[in-house]
Coordinates of C-alpha atoms in Angstrom, one line a residue:
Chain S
X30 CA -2.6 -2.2 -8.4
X31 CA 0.5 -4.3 -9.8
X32 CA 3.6 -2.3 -8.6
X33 CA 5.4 -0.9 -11.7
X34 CA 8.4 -3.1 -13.4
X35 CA 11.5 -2.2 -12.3
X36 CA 14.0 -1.3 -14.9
X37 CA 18.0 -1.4 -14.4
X38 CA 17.9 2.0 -13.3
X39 CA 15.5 1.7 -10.9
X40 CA 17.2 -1.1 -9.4
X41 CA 20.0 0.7 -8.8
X42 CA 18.4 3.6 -7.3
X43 CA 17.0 1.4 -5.1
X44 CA 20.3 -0.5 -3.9
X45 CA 21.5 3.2 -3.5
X46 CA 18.5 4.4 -1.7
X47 CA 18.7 1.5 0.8
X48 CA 22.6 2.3 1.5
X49 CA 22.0 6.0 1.9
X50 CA 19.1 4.6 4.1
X51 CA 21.1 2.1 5.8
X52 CA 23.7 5.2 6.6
X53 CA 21.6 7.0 8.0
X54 CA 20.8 4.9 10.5
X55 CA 24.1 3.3 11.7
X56 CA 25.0 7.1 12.3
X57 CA 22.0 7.1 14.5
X58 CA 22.5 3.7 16.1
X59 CA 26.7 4.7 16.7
X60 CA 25.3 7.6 18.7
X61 CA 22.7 6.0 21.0
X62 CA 24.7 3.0 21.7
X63 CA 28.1 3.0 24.1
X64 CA 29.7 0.1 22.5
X65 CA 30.6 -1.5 19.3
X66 CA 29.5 -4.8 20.8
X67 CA 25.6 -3.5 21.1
X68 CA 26.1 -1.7 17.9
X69 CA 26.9 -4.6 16.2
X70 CA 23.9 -6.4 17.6
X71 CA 21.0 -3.8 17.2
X72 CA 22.6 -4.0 13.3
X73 CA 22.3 -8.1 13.8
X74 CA 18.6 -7.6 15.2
X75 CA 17.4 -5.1 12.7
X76 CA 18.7 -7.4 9.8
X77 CA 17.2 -10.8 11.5
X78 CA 13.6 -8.9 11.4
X79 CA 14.7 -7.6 7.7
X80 CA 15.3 -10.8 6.6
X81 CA 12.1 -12.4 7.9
X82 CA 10.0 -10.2 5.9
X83 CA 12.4 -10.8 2.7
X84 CA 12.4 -14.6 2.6
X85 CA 8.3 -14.1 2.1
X86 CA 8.6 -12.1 -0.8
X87 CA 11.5 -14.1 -2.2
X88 CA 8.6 -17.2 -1.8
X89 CA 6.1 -15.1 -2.7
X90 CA 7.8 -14.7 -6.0
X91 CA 7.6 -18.4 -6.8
X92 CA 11.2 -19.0 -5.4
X93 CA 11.1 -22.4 -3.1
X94 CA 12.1 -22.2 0.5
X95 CA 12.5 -26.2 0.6
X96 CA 16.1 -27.0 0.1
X97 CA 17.4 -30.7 0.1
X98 CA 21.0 -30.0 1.4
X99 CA 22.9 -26.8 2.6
X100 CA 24.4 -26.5 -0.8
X101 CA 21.0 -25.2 -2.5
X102 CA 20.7 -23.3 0.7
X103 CA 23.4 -21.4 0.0
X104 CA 22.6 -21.1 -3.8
X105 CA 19.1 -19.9 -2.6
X106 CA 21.1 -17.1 -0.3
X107 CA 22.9 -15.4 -3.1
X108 CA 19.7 -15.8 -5.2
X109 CA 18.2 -13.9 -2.6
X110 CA 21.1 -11.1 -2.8
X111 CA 21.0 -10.8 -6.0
X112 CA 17.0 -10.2 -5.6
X113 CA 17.5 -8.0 -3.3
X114 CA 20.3 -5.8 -3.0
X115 CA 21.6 -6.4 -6.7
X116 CA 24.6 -8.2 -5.7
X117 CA 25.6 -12.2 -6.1
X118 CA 28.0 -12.9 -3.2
X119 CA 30.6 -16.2 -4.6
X120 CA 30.3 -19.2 -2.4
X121 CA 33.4 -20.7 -0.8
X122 CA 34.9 -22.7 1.7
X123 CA 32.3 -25.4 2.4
X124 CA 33.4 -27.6 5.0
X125 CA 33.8 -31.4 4.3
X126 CA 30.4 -31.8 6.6
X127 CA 28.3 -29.7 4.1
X128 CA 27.2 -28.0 6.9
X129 CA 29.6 -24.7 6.4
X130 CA 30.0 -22.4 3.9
X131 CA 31.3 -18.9 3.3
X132 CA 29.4 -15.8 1.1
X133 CA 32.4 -13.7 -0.3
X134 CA 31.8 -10.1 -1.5
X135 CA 34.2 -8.4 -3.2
X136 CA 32.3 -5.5 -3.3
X137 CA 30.0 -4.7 -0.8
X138 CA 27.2 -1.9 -1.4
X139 CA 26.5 -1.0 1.7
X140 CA 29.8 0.6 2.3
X141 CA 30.4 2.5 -0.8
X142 CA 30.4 5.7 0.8
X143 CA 31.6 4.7 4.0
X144 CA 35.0 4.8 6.2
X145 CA 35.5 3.6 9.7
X146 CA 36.1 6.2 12.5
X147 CA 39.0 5.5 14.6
X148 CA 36.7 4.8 18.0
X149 CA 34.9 2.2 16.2
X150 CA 37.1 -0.5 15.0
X151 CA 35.2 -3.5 16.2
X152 CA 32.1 -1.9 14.0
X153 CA 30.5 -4.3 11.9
X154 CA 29.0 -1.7 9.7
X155 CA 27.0 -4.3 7.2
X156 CA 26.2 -6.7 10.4
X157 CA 22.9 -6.1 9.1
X158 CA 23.7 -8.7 6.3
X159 CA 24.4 -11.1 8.6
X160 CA 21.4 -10.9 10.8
X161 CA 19.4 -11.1 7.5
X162 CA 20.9 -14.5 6.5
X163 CA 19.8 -15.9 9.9
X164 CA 16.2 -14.1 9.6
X165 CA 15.6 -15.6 6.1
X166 CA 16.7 -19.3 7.4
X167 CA 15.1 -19.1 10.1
X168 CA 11.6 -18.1 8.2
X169 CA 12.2 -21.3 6.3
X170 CA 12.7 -23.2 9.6
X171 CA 16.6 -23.4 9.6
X172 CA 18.9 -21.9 12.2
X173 CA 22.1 -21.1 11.3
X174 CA 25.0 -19.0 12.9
X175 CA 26.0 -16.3 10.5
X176 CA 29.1 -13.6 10.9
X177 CA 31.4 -11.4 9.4
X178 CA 34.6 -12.9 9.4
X179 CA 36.3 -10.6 7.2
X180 CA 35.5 -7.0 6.5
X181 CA 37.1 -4.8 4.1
X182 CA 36.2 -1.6 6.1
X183 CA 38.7 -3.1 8.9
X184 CA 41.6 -3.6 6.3
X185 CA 40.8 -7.0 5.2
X186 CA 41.2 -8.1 1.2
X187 CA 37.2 -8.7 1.0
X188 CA 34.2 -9.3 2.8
X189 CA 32.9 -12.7 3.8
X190 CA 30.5 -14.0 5.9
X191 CA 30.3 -17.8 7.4
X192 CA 27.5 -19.6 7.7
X193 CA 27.0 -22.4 10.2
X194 CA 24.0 -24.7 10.1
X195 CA 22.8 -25.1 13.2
X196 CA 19.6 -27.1 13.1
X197 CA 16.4 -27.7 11.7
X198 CA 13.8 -26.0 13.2
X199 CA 10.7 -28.1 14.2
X200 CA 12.4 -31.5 13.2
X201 CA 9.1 -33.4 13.5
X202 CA 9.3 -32.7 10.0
X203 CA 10.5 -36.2 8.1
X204 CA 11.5 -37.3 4.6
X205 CA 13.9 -34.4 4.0
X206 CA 17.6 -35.4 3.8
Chain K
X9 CA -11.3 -2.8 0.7
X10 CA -8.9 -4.1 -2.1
X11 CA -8.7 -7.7 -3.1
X12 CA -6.2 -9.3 -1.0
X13 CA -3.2 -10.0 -2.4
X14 CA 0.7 -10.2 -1.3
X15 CA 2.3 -6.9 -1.8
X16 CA 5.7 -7.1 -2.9
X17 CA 7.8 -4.3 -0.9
X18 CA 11.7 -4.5 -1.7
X19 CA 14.8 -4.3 0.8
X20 CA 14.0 -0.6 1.5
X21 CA 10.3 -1.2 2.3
X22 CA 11.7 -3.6 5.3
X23 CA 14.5 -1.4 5.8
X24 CA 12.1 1.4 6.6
X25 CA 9.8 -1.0 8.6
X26 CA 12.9 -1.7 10.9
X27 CA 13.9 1.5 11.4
X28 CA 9.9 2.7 12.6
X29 CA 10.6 0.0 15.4
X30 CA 13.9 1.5 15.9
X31 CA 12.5 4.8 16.7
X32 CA 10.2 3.8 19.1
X33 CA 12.6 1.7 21.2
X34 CA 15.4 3.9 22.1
X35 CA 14.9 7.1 23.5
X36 CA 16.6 10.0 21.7
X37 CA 17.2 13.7 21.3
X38 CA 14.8 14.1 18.9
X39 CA 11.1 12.9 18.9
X40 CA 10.5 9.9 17.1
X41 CA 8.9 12.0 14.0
X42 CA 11.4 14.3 14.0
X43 CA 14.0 12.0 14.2
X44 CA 12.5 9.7 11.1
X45 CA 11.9 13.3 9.0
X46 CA 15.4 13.6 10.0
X47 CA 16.8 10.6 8.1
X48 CA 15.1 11.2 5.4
X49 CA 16.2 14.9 4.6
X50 CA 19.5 13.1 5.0
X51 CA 18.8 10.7 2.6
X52 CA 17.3 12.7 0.0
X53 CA 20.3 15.1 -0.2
X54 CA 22.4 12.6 -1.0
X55 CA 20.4 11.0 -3.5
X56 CA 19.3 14.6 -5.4
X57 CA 23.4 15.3 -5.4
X58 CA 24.1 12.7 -7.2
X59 CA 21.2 12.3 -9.4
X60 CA 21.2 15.7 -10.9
X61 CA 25.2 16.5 -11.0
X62 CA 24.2 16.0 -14.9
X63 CA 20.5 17.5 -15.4
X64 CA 19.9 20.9 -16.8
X65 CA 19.3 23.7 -14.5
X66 CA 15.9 24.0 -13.1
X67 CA 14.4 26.9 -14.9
X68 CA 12.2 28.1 -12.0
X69 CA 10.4 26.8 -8.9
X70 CA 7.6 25.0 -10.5
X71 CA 9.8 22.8 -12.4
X72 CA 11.6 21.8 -9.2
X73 CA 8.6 20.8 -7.8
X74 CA 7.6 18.8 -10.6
X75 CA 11.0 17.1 -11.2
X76 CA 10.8 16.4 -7.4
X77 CA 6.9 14.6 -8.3
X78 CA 8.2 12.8 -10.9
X79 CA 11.4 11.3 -11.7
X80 CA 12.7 11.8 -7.7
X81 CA 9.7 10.3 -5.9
X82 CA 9.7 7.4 -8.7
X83 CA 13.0 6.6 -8.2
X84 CA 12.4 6.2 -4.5
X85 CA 8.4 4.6 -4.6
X86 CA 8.6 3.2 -8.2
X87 CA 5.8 5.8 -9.4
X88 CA 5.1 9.3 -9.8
X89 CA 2.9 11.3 -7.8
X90 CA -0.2 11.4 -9.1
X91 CA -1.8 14.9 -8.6
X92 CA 0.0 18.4 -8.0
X93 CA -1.4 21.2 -7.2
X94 CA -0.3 24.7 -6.8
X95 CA -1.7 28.0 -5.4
X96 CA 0.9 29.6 -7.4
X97 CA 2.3 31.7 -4.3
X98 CA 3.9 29.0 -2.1
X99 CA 1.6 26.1 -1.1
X100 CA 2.3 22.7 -3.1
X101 CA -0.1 19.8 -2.5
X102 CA 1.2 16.5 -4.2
X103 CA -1.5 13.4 -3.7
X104 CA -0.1 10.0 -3.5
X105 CA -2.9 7.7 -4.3
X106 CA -2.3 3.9 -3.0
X107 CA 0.7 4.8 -1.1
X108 CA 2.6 1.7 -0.3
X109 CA 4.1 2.5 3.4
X110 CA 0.4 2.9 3.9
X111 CA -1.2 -0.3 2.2
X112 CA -0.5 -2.5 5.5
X113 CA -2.8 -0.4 7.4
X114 CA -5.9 -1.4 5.4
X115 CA -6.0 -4.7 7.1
X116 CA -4.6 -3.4 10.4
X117 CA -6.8 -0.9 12.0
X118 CA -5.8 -1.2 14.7
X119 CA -2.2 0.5 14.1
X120 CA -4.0 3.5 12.5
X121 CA -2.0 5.9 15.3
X122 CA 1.2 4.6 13.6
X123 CA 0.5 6.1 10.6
X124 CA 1.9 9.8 11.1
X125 CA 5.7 7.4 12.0
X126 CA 5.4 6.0 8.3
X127 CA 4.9 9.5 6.6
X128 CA 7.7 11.1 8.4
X129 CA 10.3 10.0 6.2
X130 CA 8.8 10.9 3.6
X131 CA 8.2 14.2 4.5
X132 CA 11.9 14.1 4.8
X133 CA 12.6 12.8 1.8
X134 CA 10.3 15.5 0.1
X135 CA 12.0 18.5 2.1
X136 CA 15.9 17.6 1.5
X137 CA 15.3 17.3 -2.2
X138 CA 13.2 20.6 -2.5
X139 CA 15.9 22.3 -0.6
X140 CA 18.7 20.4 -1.8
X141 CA 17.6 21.9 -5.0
X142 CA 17.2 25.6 -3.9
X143 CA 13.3 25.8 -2.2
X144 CA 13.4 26.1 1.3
X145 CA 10.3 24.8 2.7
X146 CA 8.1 23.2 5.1
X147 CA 6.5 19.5 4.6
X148 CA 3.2 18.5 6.4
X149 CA 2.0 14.8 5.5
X150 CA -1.5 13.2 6.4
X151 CA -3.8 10.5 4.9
X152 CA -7.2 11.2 5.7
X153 CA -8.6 7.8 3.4
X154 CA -6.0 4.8 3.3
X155 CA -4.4 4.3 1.5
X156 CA -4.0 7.8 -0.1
X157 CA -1.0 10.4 1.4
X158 CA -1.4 14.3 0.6
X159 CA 2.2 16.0 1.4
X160 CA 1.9 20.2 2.2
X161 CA 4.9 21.8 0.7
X162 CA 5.0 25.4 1.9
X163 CA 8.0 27.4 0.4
X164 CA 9.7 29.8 2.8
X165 CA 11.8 31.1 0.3
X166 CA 13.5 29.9 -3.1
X167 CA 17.2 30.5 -3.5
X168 CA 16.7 31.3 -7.3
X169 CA 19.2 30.2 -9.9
X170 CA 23.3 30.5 -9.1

């Protein structure tokens, strides 16, 4: 059966019922973890897997995971956002190389609801969006570095993440610049 | 069997998937069940506060239950349930044909004993909305054919109108 259409309103829900979702488990993970350190990486971890599924129904859609430098990459990245959480994060800051760039988001939907208890200031509450950067690229056989490098939960003026390329993955693969 | 075919799931759907795992790796208070019902009675009050701080008063019990089936679990699976039925006294049974936390297992057999960790939440789900919205009750999930669900709501007692 062909899924029903999603209207505006259902898209919403859905970014709303993922954050709510979300919540509830970073609750759960800040009380069966001692540190923020391992907090943030079980967040890292869950997004990496999250982000491995994603990219194949971003492809599946007709999208194309073949990108000939790391600026469509990162146009492909907030594509893949805006698919997928109803958000389109501005890109900044790319380094001369081409091989750095940063995802800003003013607003960020996963924290909406959310403020950061005094024990857990190193908490990278939306790590999750990180580790699903890295899942996606790596699913289309690029590894990248990806981090939080400002977060508005911790005081900061927005959210951004930076993205490093790292390397291609499997480089017997030629003829792509 | 269905024609294959990809099945689009969104950001929740792998969200969900993620969180399953999660259970079963660390150990907890709770069981893993009980702590994936947990979540989503959690969820669901949250989501019923805000999305009926506008909508007319429920008139009785049966129309919680059906605004529950219908716009509620649409909002959260993209379609209504598609059968209710009702002894009238306190037993709901809402069928959930081609359910789509279940379509995976179809071509994986094998992880049929997973099946009770992907109904869990939600059961949770169904139980915070109900008694978000005055019905306390009990949920009991199972699927006896893939990919079809049939929740169990028993009601335990219904706060009425305030």
């Amino acid at each position: 059966m062909a899924r029903q259409s999603r209207g505006s309103e259902s898209k919403r829900v859905t970014a709303e019922l993922f954050t709510l979702t979300y919540g509830a488990l970073v609750a759960n993970i800040v009380r069966d973890f001692d540190t923020d350190a391992e907090i943030n990486e079980q967040l890292d971890k869950i997004g990496f897997n999250i982000g491995l599924k994603l990219v194949e129904d971003y492809l599946a859609r007709g999208n194309s995971g073949r990108c000939n430098d790391f600026k469509e990459t990162a146009e492909a990245v907030v594509k893949g956002f805006k698919i997928f959480l109803g958000i389109t994060p501005t890109i900044c800051k790319f380094s001369s190389a081409g091989d750095e760039f940063s995802l800003v988001l003013e607003n960020n939907p996963l924290t909406e609801f959310v403020d950061l208890p005094a024990e857990h200031q190193n908490l990278l509450y939306s790590n999750v969006l990180a580790g699903a950067i890295r899942g996606a690229l790596h699913n289309v056989q690029l590894e990248v570095e990806a981090r939080f490098v400002q977060d508005q939960l911790r005081g900061d003026q927005i959210n951004e993440i930076r993205v490093k390329f790292i390397r291609r993955i499997e480089e017997i693969i030629q003829g792509d610049d | 069997m269905k024609n294959a075919h990809v099945q689009a799931f969104d950001a929740f759907d792998a969200l969900m998937i993620e969180i399953i795992k999660y259970s079963n790796s660390v150990p907890s208070d709770d069981s893993d069940i009980r702590f994936l019902e947990s979540l989503g009675v959690n969820v669901s009050e949250k989501l019923i506060e805000k999305a009926t701080k506008d909508h007319a008063r429920f008139t009785n019990e049966l129309d919680i239950v059906k605004y529950v089936c219908t716009e509620f679990w649409s909002s959260v699976y993209h379609k209504q349930v598609d059968t209710l039925k009702t002894n009238y006294q306190d037993v709901y049974v809402l069928t959930v044909n081609d359910f789509q936390p279940l379509l995976k297992f179809e071509s994986i057999p094998e992880s049929i004993s997973e099946i009770p960790k992907h109904l869990a939440f939600p059961s949770g789900l169904l139980k915070g909305a109900l008694c978000s919205l005055g019905l306390n009750c009990v949920v009991a999930a199972d699927c006896e054919q893939l990919p079809t669900c049939k929740f169990t709501v028993t009601v335990l007692s219904y706060r009425g109108i305030s």
